[in-house]
Amino acid sequence: MTLPLLALDPARSLTLPPPDSASADTVEILVGLFLLLLAAKVGEEVFRRLGQPGVVGELAGGFVVGPYALGLVVPGETALVLSEIGVVILLFTVGLEIKTDELLQVGRPALLTAVLGVIFPIAAGTAYAVIAGEPPATAAFVGLALAATSIGITSRVLTDLGVLDRRFGRIIIGAAVIDDVLALILIGIVSGAAEGDLGLATLGLIVGAIGFVGVGFAIARRARGLKREVFTWPLFADTPLVPVFLLMLGLAILSAFVGLAAIIGAFVAGLIVAETEAQDEIEHEIKPLASIITPFFFAVTGAQLDLAALADPLLALSAVVLALLGIATKVLAGLIGARGAGRWSALAVGVGMAPRGEVGIVVVTLGLGLGLLTPDLFSVVLVAVVLTTVAAPLMLNVVIPRAAAEADAAVPPLEPGSAQAPGSG
Amino acid sequence: MTLPLLALDPARSLTLPPPDSASADTVEILVGLFLLLLAAKVGEEVFRRLGQPGVVGELAGGFVVGPYALGLVVPGETALVLSEIGVVILLFTVGLEIKTDELLQVGRPALLTAVLGVIFPIAAGTAYAVIAGEPPATAAFVGLALAATSIGITSRVLTDLGVLDRRFGRIIIGAAVIDDVLALILIGIVSGAAEGDLGLATLGLIVGAIGFVGVGFAIARRARGLKREVFTWPLFADTPLVPVFLLMLGLAILSAFVGLAAIIGAFVAGLIVAETEAQDEIEHEIKPLASIITPFFFAVTGAQLDLAALADPLLALSAVVLALLGIATKVLAGLIGARGAGRWSALAVGVGMAPRGEVGIVVVTLGLGLGLLTPDLFSVVLVAVVLTTVAAPLMLNVVIPRAAAEADAAVPPLEPGSAQAPGSG
C-alpha cells in the first residue's frame, strides 16, 4: 500500500475534490509540505549521526527531494511563504535571546566586522570579475552577491551549539544585522543605477532602513520590564503568544515595506520582547512553532540550490575560487573587526559571516533578471554562494567549540567581585 | 506613517523585490495572512466581550476583511492551505482528548444520531426542493448539502466550553465523525452518478473510507501505553512534537487519498497519540501551533461566506426556511439518537450536529460545478449553510451549560465505588 499508487487511483478516478475545504490542489500542496519537512528531518538525522551540523542536513534533505535532484517537490507559493515565516520566527527567537545592552557592548567590533565584511568581498569579487573580463556593472554585482551574509544559517548553528550568549555569538549577530542593512542598501543602489533610477528612491531607502532599525532599537530600550499584561489583556490572549506573533509578523512586514528584509523586523521584534516580562514564556511557546515551521526555510533553500555549473570543470573551478574568495574575505573582516575578542573568537566571527545562503541566491537571481549576469556567470556565482552556505556550518562546527574554550580560559566562569549567585554561572 | 502609504511608496518605486527569500509577492501574502489573523482575533475579542462564542467572532472577522465585505483580503493558495492545516490541527487536538474506550462507550447513540442526522436532512432538503419544483438530481443535492456536519465549528465550541470530556461531548464527536464518513461516501455516489461514473469507483471509496477508519481505530487500540521513546528516538526529536506532527499530516493526507476528508485522518492520529505516553507532552506542545494556525480556518471560512442572496427577500426567505429545516432535522436526530443521555444533553447533541460550515460550502460549490445547482439555488443553499454555521455556536452557548448541569445532577461528581481519588473529580 504505497502512497503514489493511492494518489493515482481511487481519488483521481472519482474526479472529485475531497469534499471538505481541501481541494485536490490543497492535498497536493500538503503532500509537498509533508515531503519537505520529512526530508529536512531525515537529512538532519543523517548528518547529526555523522557528527555534522543538522542545518546542512536540512539543506541537503531539501536539495534531494527538490527540483534539481529527485524532483519530488517543486516549492510553490505556500512552501515559499512558510519558508519566509520560518526564517522570520528563527530571527525572532535570535532577537529574543539578546538584550540591547549586550548588543551595545559589542557595537564597535560588530560594526567594524560588518563594514569590512561588506567592503572586502565586494572588492575581491569585483576585482575577480574584472580580471575575468566582465564589464564593470556586472563585476560590481558579482562583488555584491558575495557581500550579503545569510544570518539565518549562522543563527541556526549558533543556536544548535548553544553559544548565542557568548560574546563572539553576539558580535556575529550584531555584525550580520548591520551587514544585512548595508548590503540591502547597496543592492538597492546598484539595482537603481542599473535601471537608471537613482536619487530620491535611494535616499528614501537609506533613510527608511536606518530609521526603522534605529526606532526599533529605541523601542526595545524603552520596553524594559514591560508587564506581561501588555500582551495578555485581550480575552483571546490566554498567553502572550498570539499578540506577540502579530507584533513579530507586523514588524517583519513593515521592515519589508521600508526596503529591508522581513527578518530584520522580526529580529527587532525579538529584541523588544526580550526586554519584557513575557520573554521566558514566549521563549517556551515559540519553540513548537519554530520546530515545525523553521525547517521549511532550510528545506526550501536547499531545494533552490542548482548545482548544474559543477558539471562543467571550468565553471566549477571558477565557482570554487569565488567561494574561497568569499570565505577568505569574511574571515579577514572578522579577524580584524573582532580582533579584541581572542584569536579563535575572531575566527568564529569571520566564519560566522561566511554563509551567503538565501540572500546570495536572491541577489544572483536579481542580477540575472536585470541582465547584469549571463546564465553562465549566474551559475558560477550561484554555486559559489551554495558552497559558502554549506561550508560555513561545517567550519563553525570545528571553530566554535575552540572559541568557546578560549573564552572560558580567558574569563573564569565565576568572576570575583561579580554580584551573580554561584548557580547562575 | 500608515501602512498603505508605505506600500505604495519606497518599496514600489525602487521596483525591487525585498532582497531576501521574500519576493514582493511573498510580502503581499504575509500582509494578507497578518490581516486574517488580526481580524479573527479582533472578531473573537468583540464577540467574547459581548458574551458570544469566540468562534463566531473569528468567522465574522474573516468575513469583514474578506472579498464579500471590505475586500482587504482574498484568501489565496497559502491562506487556504494554512486553513486546512489549521482544521487538521484542531481535529488532531480533539482526537488527542479522547480515548477509544470512551468512543466505544457512546458507539450506539453516536451511530444512531449520525445515521438519522444524515437521513432526516437529506429527506427534508430533497422534499423542500422537489416542492419548489427542482428536478430530482438537484433536489437530492440540496438534501446532501444539508447532511454534512462541520465538526470543526462544533469541536471548537466544545473545546472553548471545556465539555469535550462530557458524555454528550463524546457523542457529538463520535456522531460527527461517522456523519462525515457517511456524507463523504454519499457525495461520492451522487457526484459519480451525476457524471455517469459509478460502480467500481464508488465501491473503492466505501471500502477505502471504512477501511481507513477501521484500521486507524484498531491501531489506536494497540497504541495503548506506547513509550515516549517511540517518538523521541531520532536525534532531531528533542520532544515528540515533530514526529507526531509528521504522523498527523501523513494520516491526514492518506485519509484524503482514500476519498475521506483530511480531518478524519488527523482525528485518527489524535486518537492514536492519545493512547501513548506522549499524550500530555503533545497536548502542551500542540497548543501554540493551534493558537496561531487554527484561526486561519475560521477566518478563511468566514471570508468565503457570500451573503449576496440575503439582498433578495424571496431568496433570503428560502434560505432561512432551509436553514431552519437543516437545524430542526439535526436536532431531531440528536433527540432520538441520544435520548438516553438526558433531555438537555440530547438537545446539545442535536444542536452540536447543526453547523454545516466549510463542508456545506464545498458541497454547494461542487453542486454548482456539476451543473446540479443554478446560481440562485447555489446562493440560497449557501446562505442556509452559513446560517446553520453561525446559529449553532450561539445556540450551543445556551444549551451546553444546561446539559452540563443536567449531567452533574444525574451523576454526582464523585461516584461511590469509583477508584478515582477525590482530586480527580
PDB file of N, CA and C in Angstrom, chain B residues 53-92:
ATOM      1  N   PRO B  53     -19.976  33.371  21.508  1.00  0.00           N
ATOM      2  CA  PRO B  53     -18.847  32.458  21.281  1.00  0.00           C
ATOM      3  C   PRO B  53     -17.751  33.090  20.414  1.00  0.00           C
ATOM      4  N   GLY B  54     -16.508  32.875  20.830  1.00  0.00           N
ATOM      5  CA  GLY B  54     -15.367  33.422  20.112  1.00  0.00           C
ATOM      6  C   GLY B  54     -15.280  32.965  18.668  1.00  0.00           C
ATOM      7  N   VAL B  55     -15.720  31.724  18.424  1.00  0.00           N
ATOM      8  CA  VAL B  55     -15.586  31.188  17.076  1.00  0.00           C
ATOM      9  C   VAL B  55     -16.443  31.966  16.074  1.00  0.00           C
ATOM     10  N   VAL B  56     -17.613  32.422  16.509  1.00  0.00           N
ATOM     11  CA  VAL B  56     -18.456  33.227  15.613  1.00  0.00           C
ATOM     12  C   VAL B  56     -17.742  34.556  15.317  1.00  0.00           C
ATOM     13  N   GLY B  57     -17.039  35.084  16.320  1.00  0.00           N
ATOM     14  CA  GLY B  57     -16.256  36.300  16.106  1.00  0.00           C
ATOM     15  C   GLY B  57     -15.139  36.095  15.104  1.00  0.00           C
ATOM     16  N   GLU B  58     -14.489  34.918  15.144  1.00  0.00           N
ATOM     17  CA  GLU B  58     -13.425  34.650  14.175  1.00  0.00           C
ATOM     18  C   GLU B  58     -13.997  34.551  12.760  1.00  0.00           C
ATOM     19  N   LEU B  59     -15.153  33.881  12.649  1.00  0.00           N
ATOM     20  CA  LEU B  59     -15.831  33.808  11.344  1.00  0.00           C
ATOM     21  C   LEU B  59     -16.182  35.224  10.868  1.00  0.00           C
ATOM     22  N   ALA B  60     -16.735  36.024  11.787  1.00  0.00           N
ATOM     23  CA  ALA B  60     -17.162  37.382  11.431  1.00  0.00           C
ATOM     24  C   ALA B  60     -15.958  38.230  11.021  1.00  0.00           C
ATOM     25  N   GLY B  61     -14.847  38.092  11.757  1.00  0.00           N
ATOM     26  CA  GLY B  61     -13.636  38.842  11.418  1.00  0.00           C
ATOM     27  C   GLY B  61     -13.163  38.519  10.011  1.00  0.00           C
ATOM     28  N   GLY B  62     -13.138  37.220   9.685  1.00  0.00           N
ATOM     29  CA  GLY B  62     -12.733  36.811   8.341  1.00  0.00           C
ATOM     30  C   GLY B  62     -13.683  37.342   7.290  1.00  0.00           C
ATOM     31  N   PHE B  63     -14.993  37.288   7.620  1.00  0.00           N
ATOM     32  CA  PHE B  63     -15.985  37.803   6.674  1.00  0.00           C
ATOM     33  C   PHE B  63     -15.763  39.293   6.405  1.00  0.00           C
ATOM     34  N   VAL B  64     -15.509  40.055   7.479  1.00  0.00           N
ATOM     35  CA  VAL B  64     -15.397  41.521   7.346  1.00  0.00           C
ATOM     36  C   VAL B  64     -14.221  41.918   6.453  1.00  0.00           C
ATOM     37  N   VAL B  65     -13.049  41.276   6.628  1.00  0.00           N
ATOM     38  CA  VAL B  65     -11.900  41.659   5.783  1.00  0.00           C
ATOM     39  C   VAL B  65     -11.940  40.939   4.435  1.00  0.00           C
ATOM     40  N   GLY B  66     -12.821  39.948   4.297  1.00  0.00           N
ATOM     41  CA  GLY B  66     -12.827  39.102   3.101  1.00  0.00           C
ATOM     42  C   GLY B  66     -13.473  39.736   1.882  1.00  0.00           C
ATOM     43  N   PRO B  67     -13.483  38.971   0.782  1.00  0.00           N
ATOM     44  CA  PRO B  67     -13.918  39.524  -0.512  1.00  0.00           C
ATOM     45  C   PRO B  67     -15.390  39.911  -0.568  1.00  0.00           C
ATOM     46  N   TYR B  68     -16.236  39.376   0.345  1.00  0.00           N
ATOM     47  CA  TYR B  68     -17.664  39.693   0.272  1.00  0.00           C
ATOM     48  C   TYR B  68     -18.057  40.856   1.180  1.00  0.00           C
ATOM     49  N   ALA B  69     -17.028  41.496   1.809  1.00  0.00           N
ATOM     50  CA  ALA B  69     -17.319  42.694   2.608  1.00  0.00           C
ATOM     51  C   ALA B  69     -16.273  43.761   2.232  1.00  0.00           C
ATOM     52  N   LEU B  70     -15.296  44.043   3.102  1.00  0.00           N
ATOM     53  CA  LEU B  70     -14.331  45.108   2.811  1.00  0.00           C
ATOM     54  C   LEU B  70     -13.405  44.776   1.640  1.00  0.00           C
ATOM     55  N   GLY B  71     -13.186  43.493   1.381  1.00  0.00           N
ATOM     56  CA  GLY B  71     -12.317  43.112   0.267  1.00  0.00           C
ATOM     57  C   GLY B  71     -10.842  43.388   0.497  1.00  0.00           C
ATOM     58  N   LEU B  72     -10.416  43.478   1.777  1.00  0.00           N
ATOM     59  CA  LEU B  72      -8.986  43.717   2.052  1.00  0.00           C
ATOM     60  C   LEU B  72      -8.147  42.480   1.744  1.00  0.00           C
ATOM     61  N   VAL B  73      -8.735  41.310   1.930  1.00  0.00           N
ATOM     62  CA  VAL B  73      -8.007  40.059   1.724  1.00  0.00           C
ATOM     63  C   VAL B  73      -8.847  39.108   0.891  1.00  0.00           C
ATOM     64  N   VAL B  74      -8.255  38.572  -0.175  1.00  0.00           N
ATOM     65  CA  VAL B  74      -8.873  37.470  -0.899  1.00  0.00           C
ATOM     66  C   VAL B  74      -7.999  36.251  -0.619  1.00  0.00           C
ATOM     67  N   PRO B  75      -8.504  35.319   0.219  1.00  0.00           N
ATOM     68  CA  PRO B  75      -7.652  34.179   0.592  1.00  0.00           C
ATOM     69  C   PRO B  75      -7.158  33.434  -0.643  1.00  0.00           C
ATOM     70  N   GLY B  76      -5.841  33.319  -0.772  1.00  0.00           N
ATOM     71  CA  GLY B  76      -5.232  32.606  -1.891  1.00  0.00           C
ATOM     72  C   GLY B  76      -4.742  31.247  -1.454  1.00  0.00           C
ATOM     73  N   GLU B  77      -3.885  30.661  -2.273  1.00  0.00           N
ATOM     74  CA  GLU B  77      -3.395  29.306  -2.020  1.00  0.00           C
ATOM     75  C   GLU B  77      -2.893  29.125  -0.587  1.00  0.00           C
ATOM     76  N   THR B  78      -2.005  30.041  -0.166  1.00  0.00           N
ATOM     77  CA  THR B  78      -1.381  29.860   1.146  1.00  0.00           C
ATOM     78  C   THR B  78      -2.396  29.943   2.277  1.00  0.00           C
ATOM     79  N   ALA B  79      -3.323  30.898   2.191  1.00  0.00           N
ATOM     80  CA  ALA B  79      -4.337  31.025   3.236  1.00  0.00           C
ATOM     81  C   ALA B  79      -5.207  29.769   3.290  1.00  0.00           C
ATOM     82  N   LEU B  80      -5.543  29.217   2.118  1.00  0.00           N
ATOM     83  CA  LEU B  80      -6.362  28.008   2.085  1.00  0.00           C
ATOM     84  C   LEU B  80      -5.611  26.825   2.682  1.00  0.00           C
ATOM     85  N   VAL B  81      -4.315  26.722   2.366  1.00  0.00           N
ATOM     86  CA  VAL B  81      -3.532  25.607   2.910  1.00  0.00           C
ATOM     87  C   VAL B  81      -3.381  25.764   4.425  1.00  0.00           C
ATOM     88  N   LEU B  82      -3.104  26.996   4.886  1.00  0.00           N
ATOM     89  CA  LEU B  82      -2.992  27.204   6.337  1.00  0.00           C
ATOM     90  C   LEU B  82      -4.322  26.912   7.018  1.00  0.00           C
ATOM     91  N   SER B  83      -5.419  27.280   6.351  1.00  0.00           N
ATOM     92  CA  SER B  83      -6.746  26.983   6.883  1.00  0.00           C
ATOM     93  C   SER B  83      -6.919  25.474   7.036  1.00  0.00           C
ATOM     94  N   GLU B  84      -6.497  24.739   6.026  1.00  0.00           N
ATOM     95  CA  GLU B  84      -6.610  23.279   6.069  1.00  0.00           C
ATOM     96  C   GLU B  84      -5.723  22.704   7.173  1.00  0.00           C
ATOM     97  N   ILE B  85      -4.475  23.187   7.270  1.00  0.00           N
ATOM     98  CA  ILE B  85      -3.591  22.703   8.343  1.00  0.00           C
ATOM     99  C   ILE B  85      -4.199  23.074   9.695  1.00  0.00           C
ATOM    100  N   GLY B  86      -4.840  24.244   9.746  1.00  0.00           N
ATOM    101  CA  GLY B  86      -5.464  24.680  10.988  1.00  0.00           C
ATOM    102  C   GLY B  86      -6.557  23.735  11.453  1.00  0.00           C
ATOM    103  N   VAL B  87      -7.422  23.319  10.537  1.00  0.00           N
ATOM    104  CA  VAL B  87      -8.522  22.431  10.947  1.00  0.00           C
ATOM    105  C   VAL B  87      -7.987  21.021  11.183  1.00  0.00           C
ATOM    106  N   VAL B  88      -6.921  20.659  10.476  1.00  0.00           N
ATOM    107  CA  VAL B  88      -6.264  19.375  10.734  1.00  0.00           C
ATOM    108  C   VAL B  88      -5.714  19.359  12.165  1.00  0.00           C
ATOM    109  N   ILE B  89      -5.053  20.439  12.560  1.00  0.00           N
ATOM    110  CA  ILE B  89      -4.529  20.511  13.933  1.00  0.00           C
ATOM    111  C   ILE B  89      -5.682  20.494  14.937  1.00  0.00           C
ATOM    112  N   LEU B  90      -6.762  21.219  14.617  1.00  0.00           N
ATOM    113  CA  LEU B  90      -7.923  21.264  15.524  1.00  0.00           C
ATOM    114  C   LEU B  90      -8.486  19.863  15.758  1.00  0.00           C
ATOM    115  N   LEU B  91      -8.712  19.121  14.677  1.00  0.00           N
ATOM    116  CA  LEU B  91      -9.290  17.776  14.835  1.00  0.00           C
ATOM    117  C   LEU B  91      -8.307  16.817  15.479  1.00  0.00           C
ATOM    118  N   PHE B  92      -7.002  17.054  15.237  1.00  0.00           N
ATOM    119  CA  PHE B  92      -5.999  16.254  15.940  1.00  0.00           C
ATOM    120  C   PHE B  92      -6.112  16.476  17.445  1.00  0.00           C
TER     121      PHE B  92
END
